[in-house]
Every structure is written in structure tokens, then in C-alpha cells.
């Protein structure tokens, strides 16, 4: 478990979460069923009343993080350039004199493309104190290592919701027209995978699926609780507790929910199967990924039944297509990671991150030939292709005005990505 420092906690504005206790207790008191009003999304405002602005908020893990991890390192006064310059797109929201932010990819994430489709710019929540109108402009709470449960204070999904709740309380903003992008659960499936393969790693022949599914049951309960449920009580790093409402209780009724790619496709799962000399490991990864997907589908079905406005991005399905057709799309490697990123030691031991080291089979010139930049995260080209498949049929991608329309031609996409990386490395 990561022990968060005071500087890290401030990154997510958790120092004043006590404000939420009173607000949440009031919010949790619902009127009788026959007196409840329809969701805000179904109510018509008076003709002379201005419709609230529609904003975009993102919650998730490293698949959506576009700078919060970098800011966490920078806040602690250590080097935040954990990716080699020639292998990532530097991100300079405050100008080139400001410390560069990094994604764990070689290009924009699905979250960024989706925000762009809806007319927003996705900026790390850690920039709230540095940007004009920062509390509303710094709209991405996603960060590396985040899970859907509440294991890591200041990092995991419930704490992201808590930080968002504080923004709502402090600004008094009406979020009834806002959209929340949810892309969470990958790290929980990894945790379930680890729990399930313990017997095999110990020399046994069978995986413990029940142990893995128990992890995911807890995960799915947490997602439901902080999306549309009653929220919950979180323990802060200082030991105090605070009652945190769900996003729905805060007034969010428009959601974009993404499924997660099947874990069996990742280099880490394939490497684990090879290390343990057990092909069943990939079956474990597949079954647990599907189990989580079915649980997430059930949550989405309940959200729709309750008349929430829900857009579903079937990232799992589209990624499977890319994986299965990688050669036709111009990729040459779907099994290996391009380079090693040693970030976990930074969290575990408090040492500076080690810049990525290219594998023997990969170089700056061949990065976009790989599906994965490391053992888990897709390259920029893969994210671009996913965005092309997932977003172009959405209402936000209207005609030629949508900036989310990306060429589905693999070669032109790869060429564009390489040009951007080459330009970025010169900064």
C-alpha cells in the first residue's frame, strides 16, 4: 500500500474534506418516493432560466491519466520524466517553461479524445491551483494505480469522487448538465488475477477463481456505490473519516462508461503464463475480465432503468478487434512491451522513477509498431484507433465539426503519431 505524503494529499485537495460531512448528510436525506422529482436531466427549466453549462469530468486510472502522476512526482520534488523523451508526447498545458506532464502512452488517451468530442479539454486535477478557473478547468481525476475500491487514500476512485465533491461544495457549481467519464477497474482485475493464480504460482495445478471473483464482487459494489448509490465513509490519511456522496447524489445524471480491455491480451498476462509454464493463466485472465465486464454491464443496465443518461464505450470489444487483426492494421508486435517503466519502486520505496529502457526488440522508430508501450498500456496509435471506432458514431461527433474524427487508416495514423513524437522530443 502506498503511504501518501502531505504534498501528495494536497494534489487531490483532500485537506478540507471535512466540509463534505455536513453536506453529505443533508444530501443523503431523500424525500418519500411519491414526492421525489424526476432526474435533473428530465426536468425542463423555466423559459427565463439559463441552462447550466455542460462540463466534462473524468475518473479512472493510468489508462486515462494525462499528468496527475507527473504532478505527484513534481510536487514531491523528484524527477517526473519517467518515459524517454523520444517515446512520449510531452504535454504543456501551462507552456513549455512548466514541467512537462506525461501520459503512460505515446499519445492522447481515450478519455482525452472523448472529452474533445464533447467540446472539452481534459486537464489533470492537480492543476486546479495553477489554472485560471482551475477548480472547474482541471477536470481529470484519473491517476496511475487507481482502483475502484478504497485501498489507497487520495488515489482510488472513491477518493477521486471525494475530491470532486469538494470542488462542487467549494464552487457551488450546478453539475446537473455535466458528464462524468468513467474508465475504472483494470487494476482491480489485475488484483483479482493475482489472487486467482496464487495456487499455480505455488506449484498447484488449478487457479482459485473464487478468490479472484471475490475481489471483483467488492470492486463492482464500490463502483455502484460511488456512481449511483448512497456513497460511503472514507478514512483519510490523517485517520479521520468523512461521508462521501455518490456522483449521482452530487447531481451528475449524464455518464460515459467504458469497458476495460481483456487482461488476457496484455504482455504482463502472457509473460506470467510463460513464467509459470501454464496456459491456464490466460484462461484465468479471460474469465475474470469477462466476469468484471458482466458486472459492469449490470450496473449500466440499472443506470439506464433509473433513467440516467448513459453512453457506453465498448473498449473491450474494439481492443479485441485490434489485437486479432494487428497485422492487417500494420502492427508487427502484439505480445511484447516496447520498454520497461519502473514506477512501482518509486511508490514502494520513495526513490525517483527510473526512465524507461527500450527493450531489445523496440526503439523510438518502432514504438508505434507495438500494441503496448509497456506491459499494460496501449500505444498512442492504438488509442487513436480505439477513439476512431468508439466515438465517430456518437452524437457528439457531428459532421466535420468533431475533432474526434480520426483517420482509421493505420499507416497515416502511425505517421502522424511519429511526427508528433519527433516534434515533442525537440522541446
Tab-separated table of C-alpha atoms in Angstrom:
chain	number	residue	atom	x	y	z
A	1	UNK	CA	0.000	0.000	0.000
A	2	UNK	CA	1.190	3.494	-0.776
A	3	UNK	CA	1.641	5.853	2.144
A	4	UNK	CA	0.658	9.278	0.834
A	5	UNK	CA	2.677	12.297	1.962
A	6	UNK	CA	1.005	15.592	2.813
A	7	UNK	CA	2.175	17.019	-0.502
A	8	UNK	CA	0.599	14.157	-2.380
A	9	UNK	CA	-2.649	14.524	-0.495
A	10	UNK	CA	-2.811	18.202	-1.375
A	11	UNK	CA	-2.613	17.271	-5.017
A	12	UNK	CA	-6.146	15.952	-4.766
A	13	UNK	CA	-7.378	18.686	-2.455
A	14	UNK	CA	-8.169	16.309	0.395
A	15	UNK	CA	-7.083	18.618	3.211
A	16	UNK	CA	-10.534	20.160	3.606
A	17	UNK	CA	-12.737	17.101	3.082
A	18	UNK	CA	-14.340	17.675	6.466
A	19	UNK	CA	-16.540	20.169	4.611
A	20	UNK	CA	-18.209	17.207	2.948
A	21	UNK	CA	-19.529	15.611	6.119
A	22	UNK	CA	-22.319	18.123	6.736
A	23	UNK	CA	-23.121	18.492	3.053
A	24	UNK	CA	-23.288	14.748	2.514
A	25	UNK	CA	-25.560	14.123	5.475
A	26	UNK	CA	-28.018	16.608	4.042
A	27	UNK	CA	-27.718	15.181	0.560
A	28	UNK	CA	-28.376	11.671	1.813
A	29	UNK	CA	-31.868	12.547	3.079
A	30	UNK	CA	-34.244	11.669	0.237
A	31	UNK	CA	-37.920	12.675	0.148
A	32	UNK	CA	-40.606	9.973	0.200
A	33	UNK	CA	-40.955	8.041	-3.057
A	34	UNK	CA	-44.194	9.823	-4.028
A	35	UNK	CA	-42.560	13.228	-3.568
A	36	UNK	CA	-39.361	12.598	-5.497
A	37	UNK	CA	-38.777	14.720	-8.562
A	38	UNK	CA	-37.557	13.223	-11.835
A	39	UNK	CA	-33.807	13.355	-12.561
A	40	UNK	CA	-32.474	16.807	-13.415
A	41	UNK	CA	-31.814	15.623	-16.970
A	42	UNK	CA	-35.598	15.143	-17.437
A	43	UNK	CA	-36.704	18.475	-15.993
A	44	UNK	CA	-37.482	21.444	-18.224
A	45	UNK	CA	-36.050	24.745	-16.929
A	46	UNK	CA	-38.301	27.823	-16.956
A	47	UNK	CA	-38.051	29.834	-20.148
A	48	UNK	CA	-36.310	32.725	-18.406
A	49	UNK	CA	-33.840	30.478	-16.560
A	50	UNK	CA	-30.396	29.948	-18.025
A	51	UNK	CA	-29.477	26.311	-18.640
A	52	UNK	CA	-26.349	25.349	-16.651
A	53	UNK	CA	-23.119	24.918	-18.551
A	54	UNK	CA	-22.211	21.369	-19.549
A	55	UNK	CA	-18.781	20.340	-18.274
A	56	UNK	CA	-16.775	17.137	-18.639
A	57	UNK	CA	-15.175	15.254	-15.733
A	58	UNK	CA	-13.028	12.118	-15.891
A	59	UNK	CA	-12.409	9.427	-13.283
A	60	UNK	CA	-10.151	6.415	-13.634
A	61	UNK	CA	-6.622	5.037	-13.635
A	62	UNK	CA	-3.470	5.221	-15.756
A	63	UNK	CA	-5.442	4.457	-18.924
A	64	UNK	CA	-6.864	7.988	-18.557
A	65	UNK	CA	-4.154	9.789	-16.546
A	66	UNK	CA	-2.670	12.626	-18.604
A	67	UNK	CA	-0.496	14.254	-15.970
A	68	UNK	CA	-1.586	13.622	-12.382
A	69	UNK	CA	1.190	11.088	-11.842
A	70	UNK	CA	3.742	13.553	-13.230
A	71	UNK	CA	2.420	16.276	-10.940
A	72	UNK	CA	2.593	13.951	-7.958
A	73	UNK	CA	6.280	13.362	-8.636
A	74	UNK	CA	6.923	17.043	-9.327
A	75	UNK	CA	5.162	18.012	-6.085
A	76	UNK	CA	7.483	15.692	-4.183
A	77	UNK	CA	10.479	17.401	-5.766
A	78	UNK	CA	11.722	14.427	-7.783
A	79	UNK	CA	12.212	13.871	-11.486
A	80	UNK	CA	8.890	13.259	-13.173
A	81	UNK	CA	10.219	12.263	-16.594
A	82	UNK	CA	9.736	8.525	-16.261
A	83	UNK	CA	9.270	7.972	-20.006
A	84	UNK	CA	12.104	8.511	-22.500
A	85	UNK	CA	11.512	11.791	-24.406
A	86	UNK	CA	11.512	10.108	-27.792
A	87	UNK	CA	8.732	7.747	-26.764
A	88	UNK	CA	6.025	10.046	-25.451
A	89	UNK	CA	4.137	13.184	-26.326
A	90	UNK	CA	5.034	15.923	-23.829
A	91	UNK	CA	2.037	17.819	-22.548
A	92	UNK	CA	2.487	21.536	-21.772
A	93	UNK	CA	-0.871	22.987	-20.638
A	94	UNK	CA	0.888	25.887	-18.897
A	95	UNK	CA	3.534	26.469	-21.562
A	96	UNK	CA	6.907	24.925	-22.294
A	97	UNK	CA	8.575	26.524	-19.268
A	98	UNK	CA	6.374	24.482	-16.948
A	99	UNK	CA	7.333	20.923	-16.033
A	100	UNK	CA	6.118	18.576	-18.792
A	101	UNK	CA	3.255	16.259	-17.975
A	102	UNK	CA	3.190	12.699	-19.211
A	103	UNK	CA	0.746	10.019	-20.104
A	104	UNK	CA	1.680	6.360	-19.844
A	105	UNK	CA	1.252	6.119	-23.574
A	106	UNK	CA	2.711	7.710	-26.680
A	107	UNK	CA	-0.318	9.874	-27.362
A	108	UNK	CA	-3.681	11.113	-26.097
A	109	UNK	CA	-5.854	8.695	-24.158
A	110	UNK	CA	-9.410	7.605	-24.885
A	111	UNK	CA	-10.529	9.945	-22.109
A	112	UNK	CA	-8.901	12.894	-23.883
A	113	UNK	CA	-10.433	12.006	-27.235
A	114	UNK	CA	-13.844	11.618	-25.610
A	115	UNK	CA	-13.578	14.966	-23.840
A	116	UNK	CA	-12.605	16.560	-27.142
A	117	UNK	CA	-15.623	15.006	-28.825
A	118	UNK	CA	-17.852	16.666	-26.229
A	119	UNK	CA	-16.144	20.028	-26.702
A	120	UNK	CA	-13.896	19.919	-23.636
A	121	UNK	CA	-10.176	19.836	-22.910
A	122	UNK	CA	-9.055	17.263	-20.372
A	123	UNK	CA	-6.593	18.671	-17.826
A	124	UNK	CA	-5.122	16.979	-14.726
A	125	UNK	CA	-6.936	17.762	-11.486
A	126	UNK	CA	-3.571	18.548	-9.921
A	127	UNK	CA	-3.501	21.788	-11.929
A	128	UNK	CA	-6.516	23.216	-10.085
A	129	UNK	CA	-4.437	25.784	-8.185
A	130	UNK	CA	-2.435	26.817	-11.247
A	131	UNK	CA	-5.037	27.328	-13.960
A	132	UNK	CA	-7.478	30.210	-14.441
A	133	UNK	CA	-10.792	28.928	-13.115
A	134	UNK	CA	-8.741	25.929	-12.008
A	135	UNK	CA	-11.321	24.109	-9.845
A	136	UNK	CA	-13.564	23.762	-12.897
A	137	UNK	CA	-10.904	23.584	-15.621
A	138	UNK	CA	-8.743	20.860	-14.025
A	139	UNK	CA	-11.270	18.138	-14.733
A	140	UNK	CA	-9.353	14.839	-14.844
A	141	UNK	CA	-9.092	12.970	-11.528
A	142	UNK	CA	-7.750	9.758	-13.073
A	143	UNK	CA	-4.329	8.671	-11.853
A	144	UNK	CA	-1.931	5.769	-12.169
A	145	UNK	CA	-2.554	2.785	-9.825
A	146	UNK	CA	-6.138	3.800	-9.008
A	147	UNK	CA	-8.588	1.052	-8.179
A	148	UNK	CA	-12.343	1.168	-7.867
A	149	UNK	CA	-12.113	0.375	-4.150
A	150	UNK	CA	-10.687	2.466	-1.313
A	151	UNK	CA	-7.285	0.886	-0.687
A	152	UNK	CA	-5.035	3.855	-1.493
A	153	UNK	CA	-6.047	7.211	0.073
A	154	UNK	CA	-6.027	10.066	-2.404
A	155	UNK	CA	-5.685	7.735	-5.388
A	156	UNK	CA	-8.573	5.281	-5.690
A	157	UNK	CA	-11.943	6.006	-7.299
A	158	UNK	CA	-13.868	6.813	-4.084
A	159	UNK	CA	-11.229	9.414	-3.192
A	160	UNK	CA	-11.483	10.873	-6.687
A	161	UNK	CA	-15.223	11.255	-6.121
A	162	UNK	CA	-14.467	12.850	-2.746
A	163	UNK	CA	-12.153	15.395	-4.356
A	164	UNK	CA	-14.800	16.157	-6.975
A	165	UNK	CA	-17.413	16.549	-4.237
A	166	UNK	CA	-15.200	19.096	-2.549
A	167	UNK	CA	-14.998	21.048	-5.802
A	168	UNK	CA	-18.786	21.086	-6.004
A	169	UNK	CA	-19.101	22.264	-2.398
A	170	UNK	CA	-16.448	24.976	-2.684
A	171	UNK	CA	-17.579	26.389	-6.036
A	172	UNK	CA	-21.311	25.906	-5.574
A	173	UNK	CA	-21.468	24.943	-9.238
A	174	UNK	CA	-24.539	23.288	-10.769
A	175	UNK	CA	-23.393	19.946	-12.222
A	176	UNK	CA	-26.802	18.732	-13.387
A	177	UNK	CA	-25.796	19.079	-17.046
A	178	UNK	CA	-22.228	17.797	-16.620
A	179	UNK	CA	-20.907	14.495	-17.965
A	180	UNK	CA	-18.780	12.061	-15.990
A	181	UNK	CA	-16.417	9.770	-17.888
A	182	UNK	CA	-15.784	6.508	-16.006
A	183	UNK	CA	-12.944	4.189	-17.035
A	184	UNK	CA	-12.011	2.204	-13.935
A	185	UNK	CA	-11.474	-1.418	-12.922
A	186	UNK	CA	-8.343	-2.554	-14.768
A	187	UNK	CA	-6.165	-2.534	-11.648
A	188	UNK	CA	-8.886	-4.374	-9.749
A	189	UNK	CA	-8.947	-7.112	-12.385
A	190	UNK	CA	-5.162	-7.328	-12.074
A	191	UNK	CA	-5.576	-7.721	-8.307
A	192	UNK	CA	-8.179	-10.441	-8.849
A	193	UNK	CA	-5.854	-12.138	-11.337
A	194	UNK	CA	-3.030	-12.140	-8.791
A	195	UNK	CA	-5.315	-13.660	-6.151
A	196	UNK	CA	-6.525	-16.371	-8.517
A	197	UNK	CA	-3.108	-17.544	-9.743
A	198	UNK	CA	-1.515	-17.804	-6.282
A	199	UNK	CA	-2.074	-21.597	-6.142
A	200	UNK	CA	-0.465	-22.040	-9.575
A	201	UNK	CA	2.497	-19.887	-8.594
A	202	UNK	CA	2.894	-22.107	-5.522
A	203	UNK	CA	3.120	-25.216	-7.681
A	204	UNK	CA	-0.542	-26.172	-7.847
A	205	UNK	CA	-2.447	-27.101	-10.973
A	206	UNK	CA	-5.659	-25.127	-10.546
A	207	UNK	CA	-6.396	-21.448	-10.121
A	208	UNK	CA	-8.569	-20.104	-7.323
A	209	UNK	CA	-11.303	-18.433	-9.356
A	210	UNK	CA	-13.427	-17.816	-6.278
A	211	UNK	CA	-10.677	-15.717	-4.697
A	212	UNK	CA	-10.456	-13.624	-7.845
A	213	UNK	CA	-14.214	-13.224	-8.144
A	214	UNK	CA	-14.447	-12.156	-4.502
A	215	UNK	CA	-12.090	-9.281	-5.290
A	216	UNK	CA	-14.247	-8.264	-8.248
A	217	UNK	CA	-17.512	-8.505	-6.301
A	218	UNK	CA	-16.090	-5.960	-3.871
A	219	UNK	CA	-14.880	-3.877	-6.809
A	220	UNK	CA	-18.261	-3.800	-8.536
A	221	UNK	CA	-20.028	-2.929	-5.287
A	222	UNK	CA	-17.714	0.049	-4.859
A	223	UNK	CA	-18.325	1.243	-8.417
A	224	UNK	CA	-22.083	1.075	-7.945
A	225	UNK	CA	-21.863	2.759	-4.536
A	226	UNK	CA	-19.957	5.806	-5.763
A	227	UNK	CA	-21.672	6.101	-9.141
A	228	UNK	CA	-25.368	5.878	-8.319
A	229	UNK	CA	-25.565	4.536	-4.764
A	230	UNK	CA	-25.554	6.246	-1.402
A	231	UNK	CA	-21.821	6.875	-1.238
A	232	UNK	CA	-19.782	5.757	1.718
A	233	UNK	CA	-17.466	6.597	4.581
A	234	UNK	CA	-13.797	7.055	3.691
A	235	UNK	CA	-10.845	7.098	6.045
A	236	UNK	CA	-8.448	9.937	5.269
A	237	UNK	CA	-4.651	9.658	5.556
A	238	UNK	CA	-4.788	11.504	8.892
A	239	UNK	CA	-7.150	8.860	10.299
A	240	UNK	CA	-10.300	10.976	10.259
A	241	UNK	CA	-13.420	9.800	8.468
A	242	UNK	CA	-15.726	11.586	6.075
A	243	UNK	CA	-19.035	10.693	4.450
A	244	UNK	CA	-18.723	10.983	0.669
A	245	UNK	CA	-21.757	11.119	-1.655
A	246	UNK	CA	-22.027	9.307	-4.958
A	247	UNK	CA	-21.740	11.183	-8.251
A	248	UNK	CA	-25.493	10.840	-8.712
A	249	UNK	CA	-26.169	12.337	-5.279
A	250	UNK	CA	-23.989	15.287	-6.264
A	251	UNK	CA	-26.225	15.882	-9.273
A	252	UNK	CA	-24.483	14.011	-12.093
A	253	UNK	CA	-27.008	12.265	-14.340
A	254	UNK	CA	-25.009	12.015	-17.567
A	255	UNK	CA	-22.384	9.278	-17.685
A	256	UNK	CA	-19.959	7.835	-20.207
A	257	UNK	CA	-18.908	4.374	-19.050
A	258	UNK	CA	-16.088	2.471	-20.735
A	259	UNK	CA	-15.487	-1.256	-20.506
A	260	UNK	CA	-11.891	-2.362	-19.945
A	261	UNK	CA	-9.809	-4.432	-22.391
A	262	UNK	CA	-9.489	-8.128	-21.622
A	263	UNK	CA	-6.479	-8.747	-19.408
A	264	UNK	CA	-5.512	-11.850	-21.416
A	265	UNK	CA	-4.258	-9.616	-24.242
A	266	UNK	CA	-1.699	-7.773	-22.124
A	267	UNK	CA	2.015	-8.606	-22.190
A	268	UNK	CA	2.001	-8.981	-18.395
A	269	UNK	CA	-0.570	-11.808	-18.576
A	270	UNK	CA	1.278	-13.511	-21.425
A	271	UNK	CA	4.598	-13.171	-19.613
A	272	UNK	CA	3.077	-14.589	-16.422
A	273	UNK	CA	1.735	-17.611	-18.311
A	274	UNK	CA	5.166	-18.196	-19.825
A	275	UNK	CA	6.944	-17.773	-16.499
A	276	UNK	CA	4.660	-20.241	-14.738
A	277	UNK	CA	4.625	-22.530	-17.782
A	278	UNK	CA	0.862	-22.688	-17.536
A	279	UNK	CA	-1.502	-21.700	-20.339
A	280	UNK	CA	-4.397	-21.802	-17.874
A	281	UNK	CA	-3.163	-18.453	-16.599
A	282	UNK	CA	-4.529	-16.795	-19.737
A	283	UNK	CA	-7.855	-18.560	-19.197
A	284	UNK	CA	-7.923	-17.104	-15.688
A	285	UNK	CA	-7.280	-13.630	-17.069
A	286	UNK	CA	-10.020	-14.110	-19.654
A	287	UNK	CA	-12.640	-15.416	-17.235
A	288	UNK	CA	-12.029	-12.700	-14.648
A	289	UNK	CA	-12.092	-9.975	-17.302
A	290	UNK	CA	-15.423	-11.277	-18.571
A	291	UNK	CA	-16.770	-11.565	-15.030
A	292	UNK	CA	-15.956	-7.918	-14.394
A	293	UNK	CA	-17.440	-6.920	-17.746
A	294	UNK	CA	-20.714	-8.683	-16.974
A	295	UNK	CA	-20.885	-6.979	-13.594
A	296	UNK	CA	-20.262	-3.575	-15.144
A	297	UNK	CA	-22.959	-4.281	-17.744
A	298	UNK	CA	-25.411	-4.980	-14.915
A	299	UNK	CA	-24.600	-1.637	-13.290
A	300	UNK	CA	-25.095	0.176	-16.594
A	301	UNK	CA	-28.420	-1.617	-17.128
A	302	UNK	CA	-29.618	-0.439	-13.719
A	303	UNK	CA	-28.485	3.103	-14.512
A	304	UNK	CA	-30.496	3.104	-17.729
A	305	UNK	CA	-33.512	1.636	-15.956
A	306	UNK	CA	-33.297	4.527	-13.490
A	307	UNK	CA	-33.322	6.964	-16.448
A	308	UNK	CA	-29.728	8.097	-16.222
A	309	UNK	CA	-28.249	9.338	-19.483
A	310	UNK	CA	-25.588	6.674	-20.138
A	311	UNK	CA	-23.254	6.355	-23.115
A	312	UNK	CA	-21.353	3.065	-23.224
A	313	UNK	CA	-17.937	2.767	-24.871
A	314	UNK	CA	-17.237	-0.897	-25.606
A	315	UNK	CA	-13.472	-0.510	-25.437
A	316	UNK	CA	-13.074	-4.217	-24.648
A	317	UNK	CA	-14.733	-5.248	-27.909
A	318	UNK	CA	-12.840	-2.765	-30.076
A	319	UNK	CA	-9.488	-3.574	-28.495
A	320	UNK	CA	-10.080	-7.279	-29.162
A	321	UNK	CA	-10.596	-6.443	-32.842
A	322	UNK	CA	-7.319	-4.536	-32.965
A	323	UNK	CA	-5.497	-7.364	-31.193
A	324	UNK	CA	-6.895	-10.034	-33.526
A	325	UNK	CA	-6.246	-8.012	-36.693
A	326	UNK	CA	-2.960	-6.404	-35.684
A	327	UNK	CA	-1.070	-7.396	-38.835
A	328	UNK	CA	-3.789	-6.105	-41.164
A	329	UNK	CA	-3.649	-2.812	-39.276
A	330	UNK	CA	0.100	-2.538	-39.797
A	331	UNK	CA	1.352	-3.562	-36.356
A	332	UNK	CA	4.159	-6.087	-36.020
A	333	UNK	CA	4.018	-6.987	-32.315
A	334	UNK	CA	1.044	-7.617	-30.045
A	335	UNK	CA	2.713	-9.768	-27.384
A	336	UNK	CA	5.652	-7.777	-26.029
A	337	UNK	CA	6.129	-4.478	-24.242
A	338	UNK	CA	8.179	-1.819	-26.027
A	339	UNK	CA	10.047	-0.566	-22.970
A	340	UNK	CA	10.279	-1.015	-19.226
A	341	UNK	CA	8.904	1.670	-16.915
A	342	UNK	CA	9.979	1.296	-13.297
A	343	UNK	CA	7.418	3.384	-11.428
A	344	UNK	CA	6.282	0.985	-8.714
A	345	UNK	CA	9.603	1.232	-6.871
A	346	UNK	CA	9.016	4.968	-6.583
A	347	UNK	CA	5.781	4.370	-4.690
A	348	UNK	CA	7.096	1.445	-2.673
A	349	UNK	CA	10.489	2.841	-1.684
A	350	UNK	CA	10.256	6.586	-2.261
A	351	UNK	CA	13.041	6.608	-4.858
A	352	UNK	CA	12.993	8.672	-8.065
A	353	UNK	CA	11.360	6.954	-11.049
A	354	UNK	CA	13.683	5.200	-13.442
A	355	UNK	CA	13.402	6.485	-17.023
A	356	UNK	CA	12.059	3.883	-19.394
A	357	UNK	CA	14.507	1.482	-21.005
A	358	UNK	CA	13.770	0.248	-24.507
A	359	UNK	CA	13.558	-3.487	-24.978
A	360	UNK	CA	15.958	-5.058	-27.477
A	361	UNK	CA	13.057	-5.590	-29.857
A	362	UNK	CA	11.893	-1.966	-29.781
A	363	UNK	CA	13.226	1.529	-30.456
A	364	UNK	CA	11.938	5.067	-30.846
A	365	UNK	CA	11.402	4.372	-34.537
A	366	UNK	CA	9.353	1.219	-33.978
A	367	UNK	CA	7.287	2.207	-30.933
A	368	UNK	CA	4.071	2.531	-32.920
A	369	UNK	CA	4.557	-0.935	-34.409
A	370	UNK	CA	3.658	-2.316	-30.967
A	371	UNK	CA	0.189	-2.593	-29.454
A	372	UNK	CA	1.610	-1.956	-25.985
A	373	UNK	CA	4.081	0.657	-24.805
A	374	UNK	CA	4.734	-1.324	-21.611
A	375	UNK	CA	3.259	-4.495	-20.139
A	376	UNK	CA	-0.201	-2.949	-19.737
A	377	UNK	CA	-0.749	0.335	-21.582
A	378	UNK	CA	-1.587	0.701	-25.285
A	379	UNK	CA	0.471	2.922	-27.568
A	380	UNK	CA	-0.795	6.219	-28.909
A	381	UNK	CA	-1.723	4.665	-32.235
A	382	UNK	CA	-3.911	2.077	-30.522
A	383	UNK	CA	-5.675	4.801	-28.531
A	384	UNK	CA	-6.255	6.749	-31.741
A	385	UNK	CA	-7.745	3.711	-33.473
A	386	UNK	CA	-9.946	2.998	-30.466
A	387	UNK	CA	-11.195	6.576	-30.497
A	388	UNK	CA	-11.968	6.295	-34.193
A	389	UNK	CA	-14.009	3.141	-33.634
A	390	UNK	CA	-15.754	4.246	-30.440
A	391	UNK	CA	-16.549	7.917	-30.924
A	392	UNK	CA	-17.457	8.556	-34.528
A	393	UNK	CA	-20.966	7.144	-34.148
A	394	UNK	CA	-21.737	9.164	-31.013
A	395	UNK	CA	-23.965	12.257	-31.141
A	396	UNK	CA	-21.005	14.418	-30.123
A	397	UNK	CA	-19.188	13.517	-33.351
A	398	UNK	CA	-21.470	15.526	-35.613
A	399	UNK	CA	-20.430	16.085	-39.205
A	400	UNK	CA	-17.000	17.581	-39.769
A	401	UNK	CA	-17.074	19.786	-36.672
A	402	UNK	CA	-15.999	16.972	-34.379
A	403	UNK	CA	-12.303	16.878	-33.611
A	404	UNK	CA	-12.703	13.269	-32.542
A	405	UNK	CA	-12.867	12.065	-36.139
A	406	UNK	CA	-9.567	10.303	-36.596
A	407	UNK	CA	-8.366	8.613	-39.756
A	408	UNK	CA	-8.870	4.880	-39.449
A	409	UNK	CA	-6.000	4.297	-41.844
A	410	UNK	CA	-3.282	2.717	-39.710
A	411	UNK	CA	-0.352	3.958	-41.789
A	412	UNK	CA	-1.462	7.586	-41.796
A	413	UNK	CA	-2.235	7.408	-38.083
A	414	UNK	CA	1.205	5.966	-37.341
A	415	UNK	CA	2.910	8.630	-39.466
A	416	UNK	CA	1.011	11.372	-37.652
A	417	UNK	CA	1.923	9.942	-34.243
A	418	UNK	CA	5.616	9.703	-35.129
A	419	UNK	CA	5.664	13.280	-36.390
A	420	UNK	CA	4.142	14.490	-33.117
A	421	UNK	CA	6.636	12.497	-31.039
A	422	UNK	CA	9.570	13.777	-33.068
A	423	UNK	CA	8.350	17.336	-32.640
A	424	UNK	CA	7.760	16.798	-28.923
A	425	UNK	CA	11.225	15.357	-28.254
A	426	UNK	CA	12.823	18.557	-29.558
A	427	UNK	CA	11.176	20.629	-26.872
